[in-house]
Amino acid sequence: MNSIKLSVVIPFYNEEDNLAKLHQQVVNVLRIMGDKSEIIYVDDGSKDQSLKNLKIAVKKNKFKEIESYLIKLERNLGQTAATAAGIDYARGKVLAFMDADLQNDPKDFPKLLNKLQEGHDAVVGWRKNRTDNLFRKFFSSMANLMIRRGFGVPLHDMGCSIKVVRRKALTNFKLYSEYHRLIPALIYWNGAKVTEIVVNHHPRLFGKSNYGYFRVFKVIIDLITIKFLSSYHTKPSYVFGTLGILAEFAAGLVLIAVAYRKFFQGVFVHRDPLFLIAIFLIIVGLQFILMGVLAELIVRIYFEGLNKPIYAKPTIRSL
Ligand code: UDP
Ligand code: MG
């Protein structure tokens, strides 16, 4: 029987100067915790000496209660793919995630796990004293504010890599695009209990960050997609139809204004830009409505053609 309690998933890409120390740090914490655990390293197509250095570090630090595994992706597929591979192969009841660049502190794992025991499905780190540059911190806090207010995800630092999640909370969705940053939102929107605690954050000493400032826009775009799919994936025509009806309604109002200007002010339609705006709105509205119909057709092909239920797979027990 599988007795592994905790799987630590660590994706890395070109982290040759960080992995030896990282492995040492993680192993030290896991040994203190004492449970049977595994570390799953995912090499996301590193081109430097990462793999060699990791192998040496693992050889030096072997303990029977801690198993170390390596998943090697054939090329650099990105942190999301690497994280997904780690999730697929991890066997623990609880999965822990962190970066390989020594910015996260594995000493936070016991605290995160204690919080999880209080009855949560996921506990996400909050880098309250984040040690990235000011610009990045500003962008990130703005995005997080938007995510809290606009999308209702109750977290201050959704992009924080260090987190612990119960396996059962990771089953109802797939990771696409750059969703590794959105795992907490995906879990939360699936109905799981998600909370956060403050964690340590260290500056990156070796290697360089793989992302620029534009990641913030990607997060927002991805969130809109997920929210749309999670709330309207069985009824897309409500969204498109509503937009279509609103456009047609606006066109009606503009046409009334056009008629008023024609009959009471003597402005002929060929001289009235409002008339063009009305035509534009009529066409756009029709497009929206037709797009909704097409989206409904696609949804039916998706659910009926692939025989998918329209609800996420629930558990069933006798009462
Ligand atoms: N990473 C990865 N594949 C990539 C880019 C990054 O596996 O294509 C890993 C990287 O090695 C690190 C983690 O993902 O362990 C976070 O990356 P990074 O430190 O560049 O992100 P930041 O801390 O700047 O958000
Ligand atoms: Mg980093």
Short mmCIF file of C-alpha atoms and ligand atoms in Angstrom, two decimals:
data_model
loop_
_atom_site.label_atom_id
_atom_site.label_comp_id
_atom_site.label_asym_id
_atom_site.label_seq_id
_atom_site.Cartn_x
_atom_site.Cartn_y
_atom_site.Cartn_z
CA MET A 1 0.00 0.00 0.00
CA ASN A 2 1.13 3.53 -0.70
CA SER A 3 2.16 5.02 2.63
CA ILE A 4 3.60 8.29 1.33
CA LYS A 5 1.99 11.17 3.17
CA LEU A 6 3.59 14.14 1.48
CA SER A 7 4.87 14.72 -2.05
CA VAL A 8 6.98 17.83 -2.58
CA VAL A 9 6.83 18.90 -6.22
CA ILE A 10 9.69 21.11 -7.42
CA PRO A 11 9.95 22.17 -11.09
CA PHE A 12 13.25 23.62 -12.16
CA TYR A 13 14.77 25.17 -15.23
CA ASN A 14 18.47 26.09 -15.27
CA GLU A 15 18.98 26.25 -11.51
CA GLU A 16 22.48 24.70 -11.38
CA ASP A 17 23.66 26.85 -8.48
CA ASN A 18 20.54 26.41 -6.37
CA LEU A 19 19.67 22.71 -6.45
CA ALA A 20 22.31 21.32 -4.08
CA LYS A 21 21.40 23.72 -1.29
CA LEU A 22 17.71 23.33 -2.06
CA HIS A 23 17.81 19.56 -1.73
CA GLN A 24 19.67 19.86 1.54
CA GLN A 25 17.11 22.34 2.89
CA VAL A 26 14.09 20.28 1.84
CA VAL A 27 15.52 17.03 3.18
CA ASN A 28 16.34 18.65 6.53
CA VAL A 29 12.75 19.81 6.97
CA LEU A 30 11.23 16.50 5.84
CA ARG A 31 13.46 14.59 8.26
CA ILE A 32 12.32 16.72 11.18
CA MET A 33 8.70 16.18 10.17
CA GLY A 34 9.33 12.45 10.18
CA ASP A 35 6.56 11.19 7.88
CA LYS A 36 7.27 9.09 4.84
CA SER A 37 7.56 11.52 1.98
CA GLU A 38 8.84 11.95 -1.55
CA ILE A 39 10.44 14.80 -3.43
CA ILE A 40 9.54 15.00 -7.11
CA TYR A 41 11.95 17.12 -9.08
CA VAL A 42 10.79 18.04 -12.56
CA ASP A 43 13.58 19.05 -14.91
CA ASP A 44 11.91 21.38 -17.36
CA GLY A 45 14.52 20.91 -20.07
CA SER A 46 17.44 22.54 -18.24
CA LYS A 47 20.45 23.24 -20.44
CA ASP A 48 23.00 23.84 -17.68
CA GLN A 49 24.53 21.57 -15.03
CA SER A 50 21.31 21.41 -12.97
CA LEU A 51 20.75 17.69 -13.41
CA LYS A 52 24.33 16.73 -12.61
CA ASN A 53 24.38 18.90 -9.49
CA LEU A 54 21.01 17.56 -8.34
CA LYS A 55 22.12 13.94 -8.75
CA ILE A 56 25.24 14.60 -6.66
CA ALA A 57 23.17 16.31 -3.95
CA VAL A 58 20.63 13.47 -3.81
CA LYS A 59 23.39 10.86 -3.60
CA LYS A 60 24.92 12.72 -0.66
CA ASN A 61 21.61 12.98 1.18
CA LYS A 62 19.85 9.62 1.09
CA PHE A 63 17.37 8.69 3.81
CA LYS A 64 15.01 5.75 3.74
CA GLU A 65 11.94 7.74 4.76
CA ILE A 66 12.49 10.25 1.92
CA GLU A 67 12.31 9.09 -1.69
CA SER A 68 13.61 11.40 -4.42
CA TYR A 69 12.43 11.17 -8.01
CA LEU A 70 13.24 12.99 -11.19
CA ILE A 71 10.83 13.64 -14.04
CA LYS A 72 12.72 14.82 -17.06
CA LEU A 73 10.76 16.75 -19.66
CA GLU A 74 12.26 16.43 -23.12
CA ARG A 75 12.46 20.20 -23.58
CA ASN A 76 11.54 23.42 -21.81
CA LEU A 77 7.74 23.23 -21.72
CA GLY A 78 7.21 25.86 -19.02
CA GLN A 79 6.47 25.83 -15.32
CA THR A 80 2.81 24.86 -15.81
CA ALA A 81 3.61 21.69 -17.76
CA ALA A 82 6.37 20.83 -15.30
CA THR A 83 4.00 21.33 -12.35
CA ALA A 84 1.29 19.23 -14.06
CA ALA A 85 3.79 16.40 -14.65
CA GLY A 86 4.75 16.54 -10.97
CA ILE A 87 1.10 16.37 -9.90
CA ASP A 88 0.44 13.39 -12.19
CA TYR A 89 3.30 11.33 -10.79
CA ALA A 90 3.09 12.38 -7.12
CA ARG A 91 1.62 9.72 -4.84
CA GLY A 92 1.18 11.55 -1.54
CA LYS A 93 -2.19 12.37 -0.01
CA VAL A 94 -0.96 15.92 0.32
CA LEU A 95 1.10 17.72 -2.32
CA ALA A 96 3.50 20.51 -1.46
CA PHE A 97 4.81 22.92 -4.08
CA MET A 98 7.78 25.26 -4.11
CA ASP A 99 10.26 26.88 -6.50
CA ALA A 100 13.79 25.60 -6.96
CA ASP A 101 15.51 28.99 -6.80
CA LEU A 102 15.80 29.18 -2.97
CA GLN A 103 13.32 32.08 -2.85
CA ASN A 104 10.84 29.89 -0.95
CA ASP A 105 11.75 28.44 2.42
CA PRO A 106 10.90 24.77 3.04
CA LYS A 107 10.89 25.56 6.77
CA ASP A 108 7.41 26.95 6.08
CA PHE A 109 6.07 23.49 5.18
CA PRO A 110 5.33 22.41 8.79
CA LYS A 111 3.36 25.65 9.36
CA LEU A 112 1.45 25.24 6.10
CA LEU A 113 0.65 21.62 6.94
CA ASN A 114 -0.52 22.49 10.46
CA LYS A 115 -2.91 25.01 8.97
CA LEU A 116 -4.11 22.36 6.49
CA GLN A 117 -4.94 20.07 9.44
CA GLU A 118 -7.36 22.73 10.72
CA GLY A 119 -9.71 21.57 7.98
CA HIS A 120 -8.57 23.31 4.81
CA ASP A 121 -8.01 21.75 1.40
CA ALA A 122 -5.20 24.11 0.43
CA VAL A 123 -2.96 26.54 2.26
CA VAL A 124 -1.13 29.08 0.11
CA GLY A 125 1.89 31.15 1.13
CA TRP A 126 1.64 34.92 1.44
CA ARG A 127 4.97 36.67 0.79
CA LYS A 128 4.14 39.62 3.02
CA ASN A 129 7.78 40.72 3.10
CA ARG A 130 8.55 39.94 -0.49
CA THR A 131 12.12 40.49 -1.60
CA ASP A 132 11.60 41.19 -5.30
CA ASN A 133 12.09 44.63 -6.80
CA LEU A 134 9.62 47.42 -6.07
CA PHE A 135 8.07 47.47 -9.54
CA ARG A 136 7.31 43.80 -9.44
CA LYS A 137 5.84 44.00 -5.97
CA PHE A 138 3.61 46.90 -7.04
CA PHE A 139 2.33 45.09 -10.15
CA SER A 140 1.74 41.95 -8.17
CA SER A 141 -0.15 43.66 -5.34
CA MET A 142 -2.38 45.50 -7.86
CA ALA A 143 -3.17 42.20 -9.63
CA ASN A 144 -3.88 40.49 -6.33
CA LEU A 145 -6.20 43.30 -5.26
CA MET A 146 -8.09 42.89 -8.52
CA ILE A 147 -8.23 39.14 -8.07
CA ARG A 148 -9.63 39.54 -4.54
CA ARG A 149 -12.19 42.21 -5.41
CA GLY A 150 -13.04 41.30 -9.00
CA PHE A 151 -12.88 37.54 -8.84
CA GLY A 152 -13.57 36.95 -5.14
CA VAL A 153 -10.54 34.72 -4.49
CA PRO A 154 -9.76 35.34 -0.80
CA LEU A 155 -5.94 35.48 -1.06
CA HIS A 156 -3.31 38.20 -0.91
CA ASP A 157 -0.62 36.48 -2.95
CA MET A 158 -2.09 34.03 -5.40
CA GLY A 159 1.13 33.70 -7.40
CA CYS A 160 3.09 32.42 -4.40
CA SER A 161 4.65 29.09 -5.34
CA ILE A 162 4.92 27.61 -1.88
CA LYS A 163 1.68 25.91 -0.94
CA VAL A 164 0.24 22.63 0.29
CA VAL A 165 -2.83 21.06 -1.27
CA ARG A 166 -4.82 17.92 -0.56
CA ARG A 167 -4.71 15.59 -3.55
CA LYS A 168 -8.48 15.36 -3.74
CA ALA A 169 -8.65 19.12 -4.36
CA LEU A 170 -6.47 18.77 -7.46
CA THR A 171 -8.59 16.33 -9.42
CA ASN A 172 -11.31 18.29 -11.16
CA PHE A 173 -9.32 20.51 -13.49
CA LYS A 174 -6.49 20.49 -15.97
CA LEU A 175 -3.69 23.01 -16.18
CA TYR A 176 -3.35 24.95 -19.43
CA SER A 177 -1.52 28.11 -20.46
CA GLU A 178 0.30 29.47 -17.36
CA TYR A 179 -2.19 28.16 -14.84
CA HIS A 180 0.46 27.11 -12.31
CA ARG A 181 -0.08 30.58 -10.83
CA LEU A 182 -3.84 30.09 -10.73
CA ILE A 183 -3.95 26.76 -8.92
CA PRO A 184 -5.41 28.40 -5.76
CA ALA A 185 -8.22 30.05 -7.78
CA LEU A 186 -8.96 26.80 -9.64
CA ILE A 187 -9.14 24.91 -6.36
CA TYR A 188 -11.27 27.59 -4.74
CA TRP A 189 -13.74 27.76 -7.64
CA ASN A 190 -14.06 24.00 -7.45
CA GLY A 191 -15.60 24.45 -4.02
CA ALA A 192 -12.57 23.59 -1.87
CA LYS A 193 -11.55 25.47 1.27
CA VAL A 194 -8.51 27.63 0.58
CA THR A 195 -6.64 29.80 3.06
CA GLU A 196 -3.23 31.47 3.42
CA ILE A 197 -0.46 32.07 5.93
CA VAL A 198 2.50 34.43 5.85
CA VAL A 199 5.71 32.74 4.61
CA ASN A 200 9.36 33.68 4.24
CA HIS A 201 10.73 34.96 0.98
CA HIS A 202 14.37 35.31 0.04
CA PRO A 203 16.02 37.20 -2.79
CA ARG A 204 17.18 35.17 -5.77
CA LEU A 205 20.95 34.82 -5.34
CA PHE A 206 21.79 32.59 -8.30
CA GLY A 207 20.35 32.35 -11.80
CA LYS A 208 17.72 34.73 -13.09
CA SER A 209 13.94 35.01 -13.02
CA ASN A 210 12.17 33.50 -16.02
CA TYR A 211 9.36 36.02 -16.16
CA GLY A 212 8.92 39.73 -16.85
CA TYR A 213 6.28 42.22 -15.76
CA PHE A 214 3.79 41.18 -18.40
CA ARG A 215 2.92 38.05 -16.48
CA VAL A 216 0.35 40.18 -14.63
CA PHE A 217 -1.68 40.62 -17.82
CA LYS A 218 -1.46 36.91 -18.53
CA VAL A 219 -2.84 36.15 -15.08
CA ILE A 220 -5.81 38.47 -15.60
CA ILE A 221 -6.55 37.06 -19.08
CA ASP A 222 -6.31 33.50 -17.78
CA LEU A 223 -8.61 34.34 -14.86
CA ILE A 224 -11.25 35.78 -17.20
CA THR A 225 -11.10 32.57 -19.27
CA ILE A 226 -11.38 30.33 -16.21
CA LYS A 227 -14.18 32.37 -14.66
CA PHE A 228 -16.10 32.34 -17.96
CA LEU A 229 -15.58 28.61 -18.38
CA SER A 230 -16.42 27.77 -14.78
CA SER A 231 -19.58 29.91 -14.64
CA TYR A 232 -20.90 29.74 -18.20
CA HIS A 233 -19.42 26.65 -19.84
CA THR A 234 -22.85 25.04 -20.05
CA LYS A 235 -24.64 28.26 -21.06
CA PRO A 236 -22.33 30.48 -23.13
CA SER A 237 -25.28 31.96 -25.03
CA TYR A 238 -26.29 33.83 -21.86
CA VAL A 239 -23.08 35.84 -22.02
CA PHE A 240 -23.03 36.38 -25.77
CA GLY A 241 -26.83 36.75 -25.94
CA THR A 242 -26.84 39.40 -23.21
CA LEU A 243 -24.13 41.38 -24.97
CA GLY A 244 -26.07 41.00 -28.25
CA ILE A 245 -29.36 42.19 -26.76
CA LEU A 246 -27.63 45.13 -25.08
CA ALA A 247 -26.07 46.13 -28.41
CA GLU A 248 -29.45 45.86 -30.20
CA PHE A 249 -31.12 47.88 -27.44
CA ALA A 250 -28.45 50.58 -27.71
CA ALA A 251 -28.95 50.56 -31.50
CA GLY A 252 -32.70 51.12 -30.95
CA LEU A 253 -32.01 54.16 -28.73
CA VAL A 254 -29.57 55.61 -31.24
CA LEU A 255 -32.11 55.08 -34.05
CA ILE A 256 -34.73 57.00 -32.05
CA ALA A 257 -32.21 59.85 -31.74
CA VAL A 258 -31.59 59.64 -35.51
CA ALA A 259 -35.35 59.81 -36.22
CA TYR A 260 -35.72 62.76 -33.85
CA ARG A 261 -32.91 64.65 -35.56
CA LYS A 262 -34.40 63.85 -38.97
CA PHE A 263 -37.96 64.97 -38.21
CA PHE A 264 -37.38 67.80 -35.77
CA GLN A 265 -33.94 69.15 -36.69
CA GLY A 266 -33.84 68.33 -40.40
CA VAL A 267 -30.61 66.26 -40.20
CA PHE A 268 -30.65 63.67 -42.98
CA VAL A 269 -29.18 60.23 -42.26
CA HIS A 270 -26.36 60.59 -44.78
CA ARG A 271 -25.14 63.56 -42.73
CA ASP A 272 -25.68 61.96 -39.33
CA PRO A 273 -22.83 59.87 -37.85
CA LEU A 274 -25.29 58.51 -35.27
CA PHE A 275 -26.92 56.53 -38.08
CA LEU A 276 -23.60 54.76 -38.79
CA ILE A 277 -23.19 54.02 -35.08
CA ALA A 278 -26.68 52.47 -35.01
CA ILE A 279 -25.85 50.23 -38.00
CA PHE A 280 -22.59 49.25 -36.33
CA LEU A 281 -24.41 48.30 -33.12
CA ILE A 282 -27.05 46.29 -35.03
CA ILE A 283 -24.36 44.26 -36.80
CA VAL A 284 -22.27 43.74 -33.66
CA GLY A 285 -25.37 42.70 -31.69
CA LEU A 286 -26.34 40.16 -34.34
CA GLN A 287 -22.79 38.80 -34.37
CA PHE A 288 -22.88 38.36 -30.60
CA ILE A 289 -26.19 36.51 -30.73
CA LEU A 290 -24.99 34.22 -33.51
CA MET A 291 -21.72 33.63 -31.68
CA GLY A 292 -23.76 32.52 -28.68
CA VAL A 293 -25.64 30.02 -30.85
CA LEU A 294 -22.35 28.66 -32.21
CA ALA A 295 -20.91 28.44 -28.70
CA GLU A 296 -23.96 26.44 -27.59
CA LEU A 297 -23.41 24.07 -30.50
CA ILE A 298 -19.76 23.60 -29.47
CA VAL A 299 -20.81 22.98 -25.86
CA ARG A 300 -23.21 20.26 -26.99
CA ILE A 301 -20.51 18.61 -29.10
CA TYR A 302 -18.16 18.82 -26.11
CA PHE A 303 -20.50 17.30 -23.55
CA GLU A 304 -22.52 14.90 -25.69
CA GLY A 305 -19.82 13.92 -28.19
CA LEU A 306 -17.31 13.16 -25.44
CA ASN A 307 -19.98 11.85 -23.06
CA LYS A 308 -18.96 14.20 -20.29
CA PRO A 309 -21.22 14.98 -17.31
CA ILE A 310 -21.96 18.70 -16.85
CA TYR A 311 -20.93 18.49 -13.19
CA ALA A 312 -17.46 17.92 -11.78
CA LYS A 313 -17.00 14.31 -10.67
CA PRO A 314 -18.53 14.06 -7.18
CA THR A 315 -18.06 11.36 -4.56
CA ILE A 316 -21.05 9.16 -3.65
CA ARG A 317 -21.56 7.32 -0.34
CA SER A 318 -24.40 5.35 1.11
CA LEU A 319 -26.21 7.05 3.99
N1 UDP B 1 10.68 27.20 -13.99
C1 UDP B 1 10.44 26.07 -14.74
N2 UDP B 1 10.26 26.22 -16.09
C2 UDP B 1 10.26 27.43 -16.71
C3 UDP B 1 10.48 28.58 -15.93
C4 UDP B 1 10.68 28.43 -14.56
O1 UDP B 1 10.42 24.96 -14.21
O2 UDP B 1 10.10 27.48 -17.94
C5 UDP B 1 10.93 27.07 -12.54
C6 UDP B 1 12.15 27.80 -12.03
O3 UDP B 1 13.33 27.01 -12.14
C7 UDP B 1 11.79 28.05 -10.59
C8 UDP B 1 10.28 28.27 -10.66
O4 UDP B 1 9.84 27.66 -11.87
O5 UDP B 1 12.04 26.91 -9.79
C9 UDP B 1 9.90 29.75 -10.63
O6 UDP B 1 10.57 30.43 -11.64
P1 UDP B 1 11.22 31.88 -11.43
O7 UDP B 1 12.05 31.90 -10.21
O8 UDP B 1 11.86 32.27 -12.71
O9 UDP B 1 9.92 32.76 -11.21
P2 UDP B 1 9.76 34.01 -10.24
O10 UDP B 1 10.25 33.60 -8.88
O11 UDP B 1 10.56 35.08 -10.85
O12 UDP B 1 8.30 34.24 -10.25
MG MG B 2 11.89 32.86 -8.26
#
